[in-house]
Coordinates of C-alpha atoms and ligand atoms in Angstrom, one line a residue:
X221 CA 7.3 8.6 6.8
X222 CA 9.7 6.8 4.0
X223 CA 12.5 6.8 4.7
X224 CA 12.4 5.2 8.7
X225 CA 15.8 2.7 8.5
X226 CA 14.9 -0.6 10.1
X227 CA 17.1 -2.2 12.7
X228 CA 16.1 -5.3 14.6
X229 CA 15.7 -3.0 17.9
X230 CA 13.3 -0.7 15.8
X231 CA 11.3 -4.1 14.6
X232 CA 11.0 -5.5 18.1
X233 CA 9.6 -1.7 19.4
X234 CA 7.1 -1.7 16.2
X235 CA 6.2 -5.3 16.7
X236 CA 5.6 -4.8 20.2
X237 CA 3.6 -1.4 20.0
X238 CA 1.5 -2.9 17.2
X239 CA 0.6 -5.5 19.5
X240 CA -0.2 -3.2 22.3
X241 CA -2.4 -1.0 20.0
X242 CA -4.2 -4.5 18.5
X243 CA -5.1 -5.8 22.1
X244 CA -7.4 -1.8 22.1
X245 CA -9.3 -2.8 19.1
X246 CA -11.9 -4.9 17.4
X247 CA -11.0 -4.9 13.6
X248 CA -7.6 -4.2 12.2
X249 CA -7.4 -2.1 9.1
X250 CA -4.2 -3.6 7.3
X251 CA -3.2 -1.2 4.9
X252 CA -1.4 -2.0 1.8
X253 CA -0.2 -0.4 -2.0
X254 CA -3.0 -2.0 -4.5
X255 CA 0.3 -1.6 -6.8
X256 CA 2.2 -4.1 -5.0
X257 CA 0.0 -5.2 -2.5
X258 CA 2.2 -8.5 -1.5
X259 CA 5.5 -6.4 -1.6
X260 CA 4.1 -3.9 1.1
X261 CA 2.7 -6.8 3.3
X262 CA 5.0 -6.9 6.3
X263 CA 6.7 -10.4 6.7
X264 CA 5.1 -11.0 10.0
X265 CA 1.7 -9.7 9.7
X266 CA 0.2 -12.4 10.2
X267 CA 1.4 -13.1 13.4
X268 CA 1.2 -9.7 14.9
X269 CA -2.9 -9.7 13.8
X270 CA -2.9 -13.5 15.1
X271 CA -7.0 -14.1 15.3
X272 CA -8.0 -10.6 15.2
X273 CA -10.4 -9.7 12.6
X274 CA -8.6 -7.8 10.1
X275 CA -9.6 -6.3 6.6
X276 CA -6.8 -6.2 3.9
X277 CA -7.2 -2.9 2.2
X278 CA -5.6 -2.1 -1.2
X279 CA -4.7 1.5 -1.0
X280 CA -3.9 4.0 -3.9
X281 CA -6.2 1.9 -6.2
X282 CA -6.3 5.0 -8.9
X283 CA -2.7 4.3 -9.6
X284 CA -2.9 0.8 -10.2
X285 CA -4.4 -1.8 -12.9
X286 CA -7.7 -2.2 -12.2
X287 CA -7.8 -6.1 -13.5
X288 CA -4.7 -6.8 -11.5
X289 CA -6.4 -5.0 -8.3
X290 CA -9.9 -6.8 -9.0
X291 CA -7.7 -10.5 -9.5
X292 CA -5.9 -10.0 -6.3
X293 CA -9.1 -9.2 -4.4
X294 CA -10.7 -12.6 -5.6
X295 CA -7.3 -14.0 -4.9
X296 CA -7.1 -12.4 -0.9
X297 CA -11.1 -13.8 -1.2
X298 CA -10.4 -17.3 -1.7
X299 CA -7.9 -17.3 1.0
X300 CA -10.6 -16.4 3.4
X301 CA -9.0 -12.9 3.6
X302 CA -11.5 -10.2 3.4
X303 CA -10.6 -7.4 1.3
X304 CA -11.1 -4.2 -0.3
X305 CA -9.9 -1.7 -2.4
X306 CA -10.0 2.1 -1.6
X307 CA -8.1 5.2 -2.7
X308 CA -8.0 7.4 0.6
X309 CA -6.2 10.5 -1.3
X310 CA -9.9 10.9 -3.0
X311 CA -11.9 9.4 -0.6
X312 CA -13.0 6.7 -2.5
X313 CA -13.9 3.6 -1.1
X314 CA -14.5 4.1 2.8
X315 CA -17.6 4.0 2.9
X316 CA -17.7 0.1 1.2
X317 CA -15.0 -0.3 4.5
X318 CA -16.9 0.8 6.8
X319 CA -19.7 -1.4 6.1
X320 CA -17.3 -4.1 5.8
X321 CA -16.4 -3.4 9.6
X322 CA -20.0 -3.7 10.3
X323 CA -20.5 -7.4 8.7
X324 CA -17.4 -8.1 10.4
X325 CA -18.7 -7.3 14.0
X326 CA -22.5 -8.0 13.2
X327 CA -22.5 -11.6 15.0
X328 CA -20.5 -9.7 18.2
X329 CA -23.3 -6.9 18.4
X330 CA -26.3 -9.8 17.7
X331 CA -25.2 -12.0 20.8
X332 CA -24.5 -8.6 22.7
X333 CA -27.9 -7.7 21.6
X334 CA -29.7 -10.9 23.0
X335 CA -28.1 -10.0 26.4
X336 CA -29.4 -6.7 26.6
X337 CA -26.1 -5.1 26.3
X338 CA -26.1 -1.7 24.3
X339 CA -23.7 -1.4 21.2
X340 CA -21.0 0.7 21.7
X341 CA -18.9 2.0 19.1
X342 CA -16.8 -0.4 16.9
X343 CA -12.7 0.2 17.1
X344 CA -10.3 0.3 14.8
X345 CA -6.8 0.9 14.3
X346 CA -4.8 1.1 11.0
X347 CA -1.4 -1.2 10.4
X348 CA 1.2 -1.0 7.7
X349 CA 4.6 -0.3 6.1
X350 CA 5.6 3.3 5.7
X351 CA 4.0 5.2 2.6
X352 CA 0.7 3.3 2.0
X353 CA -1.4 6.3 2.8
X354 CA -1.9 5.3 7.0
X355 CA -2.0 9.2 7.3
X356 CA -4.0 10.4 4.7
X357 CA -6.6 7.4 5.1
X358 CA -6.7 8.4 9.4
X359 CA -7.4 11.8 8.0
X360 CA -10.1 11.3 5.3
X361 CA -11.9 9.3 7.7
X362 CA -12.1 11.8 10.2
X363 CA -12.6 14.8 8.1
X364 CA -12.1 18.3 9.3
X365 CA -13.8 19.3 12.7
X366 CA -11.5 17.0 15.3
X367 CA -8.8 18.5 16.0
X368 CA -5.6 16.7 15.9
X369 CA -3.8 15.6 19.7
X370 CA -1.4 18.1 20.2
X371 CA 1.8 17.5 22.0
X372 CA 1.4 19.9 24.9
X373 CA 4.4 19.6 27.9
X374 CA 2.8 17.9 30.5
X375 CA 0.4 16.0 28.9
X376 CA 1.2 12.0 28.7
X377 CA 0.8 10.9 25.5
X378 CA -2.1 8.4 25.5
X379 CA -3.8 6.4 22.8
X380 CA -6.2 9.0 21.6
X381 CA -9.7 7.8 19.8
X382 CA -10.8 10.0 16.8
X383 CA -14.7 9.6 16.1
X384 CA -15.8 8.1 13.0
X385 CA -19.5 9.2 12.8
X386 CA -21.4 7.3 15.9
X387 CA -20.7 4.0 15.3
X388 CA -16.8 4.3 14.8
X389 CA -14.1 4.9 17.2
X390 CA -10.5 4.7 15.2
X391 CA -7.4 4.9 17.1
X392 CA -5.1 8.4 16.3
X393 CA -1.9 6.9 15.5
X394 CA -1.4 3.8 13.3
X395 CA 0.9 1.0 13.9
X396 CA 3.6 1.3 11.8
X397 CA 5.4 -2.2 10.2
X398 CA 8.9 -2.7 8.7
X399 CA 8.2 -3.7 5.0
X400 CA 10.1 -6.8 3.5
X401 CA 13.3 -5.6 2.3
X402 CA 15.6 -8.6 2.7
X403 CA 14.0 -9.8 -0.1
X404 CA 16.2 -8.2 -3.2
X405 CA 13.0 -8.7 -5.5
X406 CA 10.2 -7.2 -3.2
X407 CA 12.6 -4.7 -2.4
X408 CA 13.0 -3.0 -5.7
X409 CA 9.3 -2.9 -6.0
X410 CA 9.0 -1.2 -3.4
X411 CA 11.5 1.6 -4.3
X412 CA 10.1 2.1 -7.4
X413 CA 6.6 2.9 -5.7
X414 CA 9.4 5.2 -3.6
X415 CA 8.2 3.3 -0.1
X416 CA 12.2 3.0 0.5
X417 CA 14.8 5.9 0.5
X418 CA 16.1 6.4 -3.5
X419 CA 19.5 7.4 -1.8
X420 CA 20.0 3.6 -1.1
X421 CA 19.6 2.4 -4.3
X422 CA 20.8 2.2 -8.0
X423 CA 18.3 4.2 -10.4
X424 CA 19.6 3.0 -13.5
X425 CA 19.5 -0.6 -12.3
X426 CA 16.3 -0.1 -10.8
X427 CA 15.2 1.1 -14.3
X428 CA 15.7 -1.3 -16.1
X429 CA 13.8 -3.8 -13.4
X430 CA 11.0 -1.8 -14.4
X431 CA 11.1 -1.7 -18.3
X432 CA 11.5 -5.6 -18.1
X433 CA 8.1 -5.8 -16.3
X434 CA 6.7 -3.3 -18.7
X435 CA 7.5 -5.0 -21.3
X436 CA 6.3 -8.4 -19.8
X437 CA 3.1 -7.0 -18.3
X438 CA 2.5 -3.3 -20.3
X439 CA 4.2 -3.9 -23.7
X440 CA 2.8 -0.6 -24.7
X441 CA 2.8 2.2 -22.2
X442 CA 6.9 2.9 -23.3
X443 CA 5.9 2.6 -26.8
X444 CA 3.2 5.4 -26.5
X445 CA 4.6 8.1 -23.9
X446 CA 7.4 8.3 -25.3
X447 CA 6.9 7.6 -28.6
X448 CA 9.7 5.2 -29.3
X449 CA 8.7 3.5 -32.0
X450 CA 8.1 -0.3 -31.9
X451 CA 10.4 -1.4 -28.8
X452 CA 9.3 -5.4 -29.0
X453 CA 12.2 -7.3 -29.8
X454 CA 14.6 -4.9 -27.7
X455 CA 16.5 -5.8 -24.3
X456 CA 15.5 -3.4 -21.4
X457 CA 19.2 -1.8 -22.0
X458 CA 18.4 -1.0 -25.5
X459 CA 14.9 0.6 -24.3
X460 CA 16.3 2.6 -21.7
X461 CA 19.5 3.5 -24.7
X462 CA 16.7 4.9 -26.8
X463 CA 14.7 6.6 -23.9
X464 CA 17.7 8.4 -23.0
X465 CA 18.4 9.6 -26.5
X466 CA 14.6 10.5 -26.9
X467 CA 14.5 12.2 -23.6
X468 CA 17.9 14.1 -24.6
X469 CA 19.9 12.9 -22.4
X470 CA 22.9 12.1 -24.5
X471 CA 24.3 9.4 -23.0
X472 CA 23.2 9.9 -19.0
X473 CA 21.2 6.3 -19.0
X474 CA 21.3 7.2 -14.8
X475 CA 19.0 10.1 -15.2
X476 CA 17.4 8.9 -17.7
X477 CA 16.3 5.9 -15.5
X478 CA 15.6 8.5 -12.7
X479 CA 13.5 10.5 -14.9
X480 CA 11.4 7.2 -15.5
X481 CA 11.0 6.6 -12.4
X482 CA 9.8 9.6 -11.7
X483 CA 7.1 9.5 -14.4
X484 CA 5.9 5.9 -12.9
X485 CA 5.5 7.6 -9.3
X486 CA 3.5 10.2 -10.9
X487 CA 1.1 8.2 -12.5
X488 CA 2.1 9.8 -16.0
X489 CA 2.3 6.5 -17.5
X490 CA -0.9 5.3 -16.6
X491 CA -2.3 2.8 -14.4
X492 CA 0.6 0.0 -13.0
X493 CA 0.5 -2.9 -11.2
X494 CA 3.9 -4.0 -10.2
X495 CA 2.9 -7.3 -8.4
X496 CA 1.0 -9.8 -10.4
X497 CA -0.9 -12.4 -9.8
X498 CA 0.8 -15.5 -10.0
X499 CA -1.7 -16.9 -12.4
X500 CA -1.6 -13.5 -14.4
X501 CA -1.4 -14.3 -18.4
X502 CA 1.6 -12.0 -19.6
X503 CA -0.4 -9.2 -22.2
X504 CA 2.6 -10.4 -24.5
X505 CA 0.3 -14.0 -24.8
X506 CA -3.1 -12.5 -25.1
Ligands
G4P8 P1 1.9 6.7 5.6 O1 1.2 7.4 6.7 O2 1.4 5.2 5.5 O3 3.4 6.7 5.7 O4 1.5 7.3 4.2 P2 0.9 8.8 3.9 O5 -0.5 8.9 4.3 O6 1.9 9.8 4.4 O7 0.9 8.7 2.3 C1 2.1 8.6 1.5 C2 1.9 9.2 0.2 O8 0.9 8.5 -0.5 C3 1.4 10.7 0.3 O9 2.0 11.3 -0.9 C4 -0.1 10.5 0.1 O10 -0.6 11.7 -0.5 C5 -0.1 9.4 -1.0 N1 -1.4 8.7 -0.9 C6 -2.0 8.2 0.1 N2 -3.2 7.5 -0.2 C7 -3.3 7.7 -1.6 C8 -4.2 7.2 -2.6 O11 -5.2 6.5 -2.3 N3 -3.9 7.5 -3.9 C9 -2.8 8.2 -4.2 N4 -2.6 8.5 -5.5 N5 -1.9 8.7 -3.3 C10 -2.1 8.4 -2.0 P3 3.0 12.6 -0.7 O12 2.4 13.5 0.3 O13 3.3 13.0 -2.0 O14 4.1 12.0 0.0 P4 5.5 11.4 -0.6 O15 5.3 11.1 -2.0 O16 6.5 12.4 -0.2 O17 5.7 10.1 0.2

């Protein structure tokens, strides 16, 4: 799913279909990277979900900083946003969401109650930018025993509903947003956490993007992995000069910076938060 290219024509279809899904549903599942959790926010969101209820879940919370993840929750808090963090690759968290859900609806299901009116299942659908974990999270929640739609000739492709437990319905496919790459900031973010295709972009520049904000934010992680020695007077350049040389890499600063990379995305170096807070104190000043 990374590596969709957005064109307006695509945008308009995904912005419409969202919308289509979102009129099915009670709650919307908004589904973000806890690593960059604004960068992966589409630019619109807001106005697709309009007054829907919604829950803003950080996903792939056991790759980011936990005090980053925890600030931004009392940050999405005080905006009146409710909003969790899960890891759906370890099934962490969903049960604190579906509660959540409950809360959400509890008023709905009281006055329903007063009428006489049985509750019926709660719906929900899942939103977001390729490569937050839509997929995986749709799967952990339904476990094993339902099978999956299958794409038989004949058979129109409807909105499916997958049973969560009894008080659950959630719908099969997710609606799927364009993430905000016109922005030349958010958009390296998001291809270092690999949400956009590596092909378009320059790893060595990219690289260096990322030592800046370790240094600013982790002044240590480079330091330690790869044991270079105190790096904290240096430029990014000179780090990534001596990570090459340490990683024996003569003078190929390109893979070098790929290599990197790489680590980052496989949570070698430890847990990351790429965005910050704005009122986040730089380590540096501590
Ligand atoms: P999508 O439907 O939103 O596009 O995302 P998908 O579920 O396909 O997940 C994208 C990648 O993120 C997958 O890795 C998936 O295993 C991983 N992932 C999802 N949730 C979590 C989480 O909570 N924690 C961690 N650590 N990883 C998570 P992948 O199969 O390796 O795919 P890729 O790396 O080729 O994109």
């Amino acid at each position: 799913m990374a590596n969709i290219q957005w064109y307006p024509g695509h945008m308009a279809k995904a912005r419409r279909e969202a919308k289509e899904k979102l009129n099915l549903v009670d709650i919307v599942i908004e589904l973000v990277d806890a690593r960059i959790p604004e960068s992966s926010r589409n630019p619109i969101i807001q106005e697709i979900i309009a007054n829907k209820p919604s829950i803003l879940v950080l996903n792939k919370s056991d790759l980011a900083d936990p005090q980053v993840t925890k600030r931004w929750l009392e940050e999405y808090k005080s905006q009146g946003q409710t909003a969790l963090a899960i890891d759906a690759q370890h099934s962490k968290g969903l049960k604190e969401l579906t509660n959540t859900c409950k809360v959400l609806m509890n008023d709905y299901f009281e006055k329903q109650k007063r009428k006489g009116v049985k509750p019926r299942p709660i719906r929900l659908m899942i939103l977001g930018i390729p490569n937050v974990g839509k997929s995986t999270l749709i799967n952990r929640f339904v476990g094993k025993n339902q099978a999956q739609t299958g794409n038989k000739p004949g058979v129109t492709k409807a909105q499916r509903w997958l049973k969560i437990g009894k008080d659950f319905e959630l719908l099969d496919t997710p609606g799927i947003l364009w993430p905000k790459f016109e922005d030349p900031a958010t958009g390296k973010y998001l291809a270092l956490t690999g949400a956009i295709k590596d092909q378009l972009l320059e790893m060595q520049e990219l690289s260096l993007v990322f030592i800046q904000h370790l240094q600013q934010f982790y002044p240590t992680i480079l330091e330690e992995y790869y044991q270079l020695g105190q790096t904290k007077d240096k430029s990014s350049a000179e780090i990534l000069s001596l990570l090459t040389k340490k990683m024996g890499l003569g003078e190929d600063y390109h893979q070098a910076g790929e290599k990197l990379i790489q680590d980052f995305r496989q949570h070698k170096l430890g847990n990351i938060s790429l965005d910050q807070p704005i009122e986040s104190v730089d380590h540096n000043e501590r």
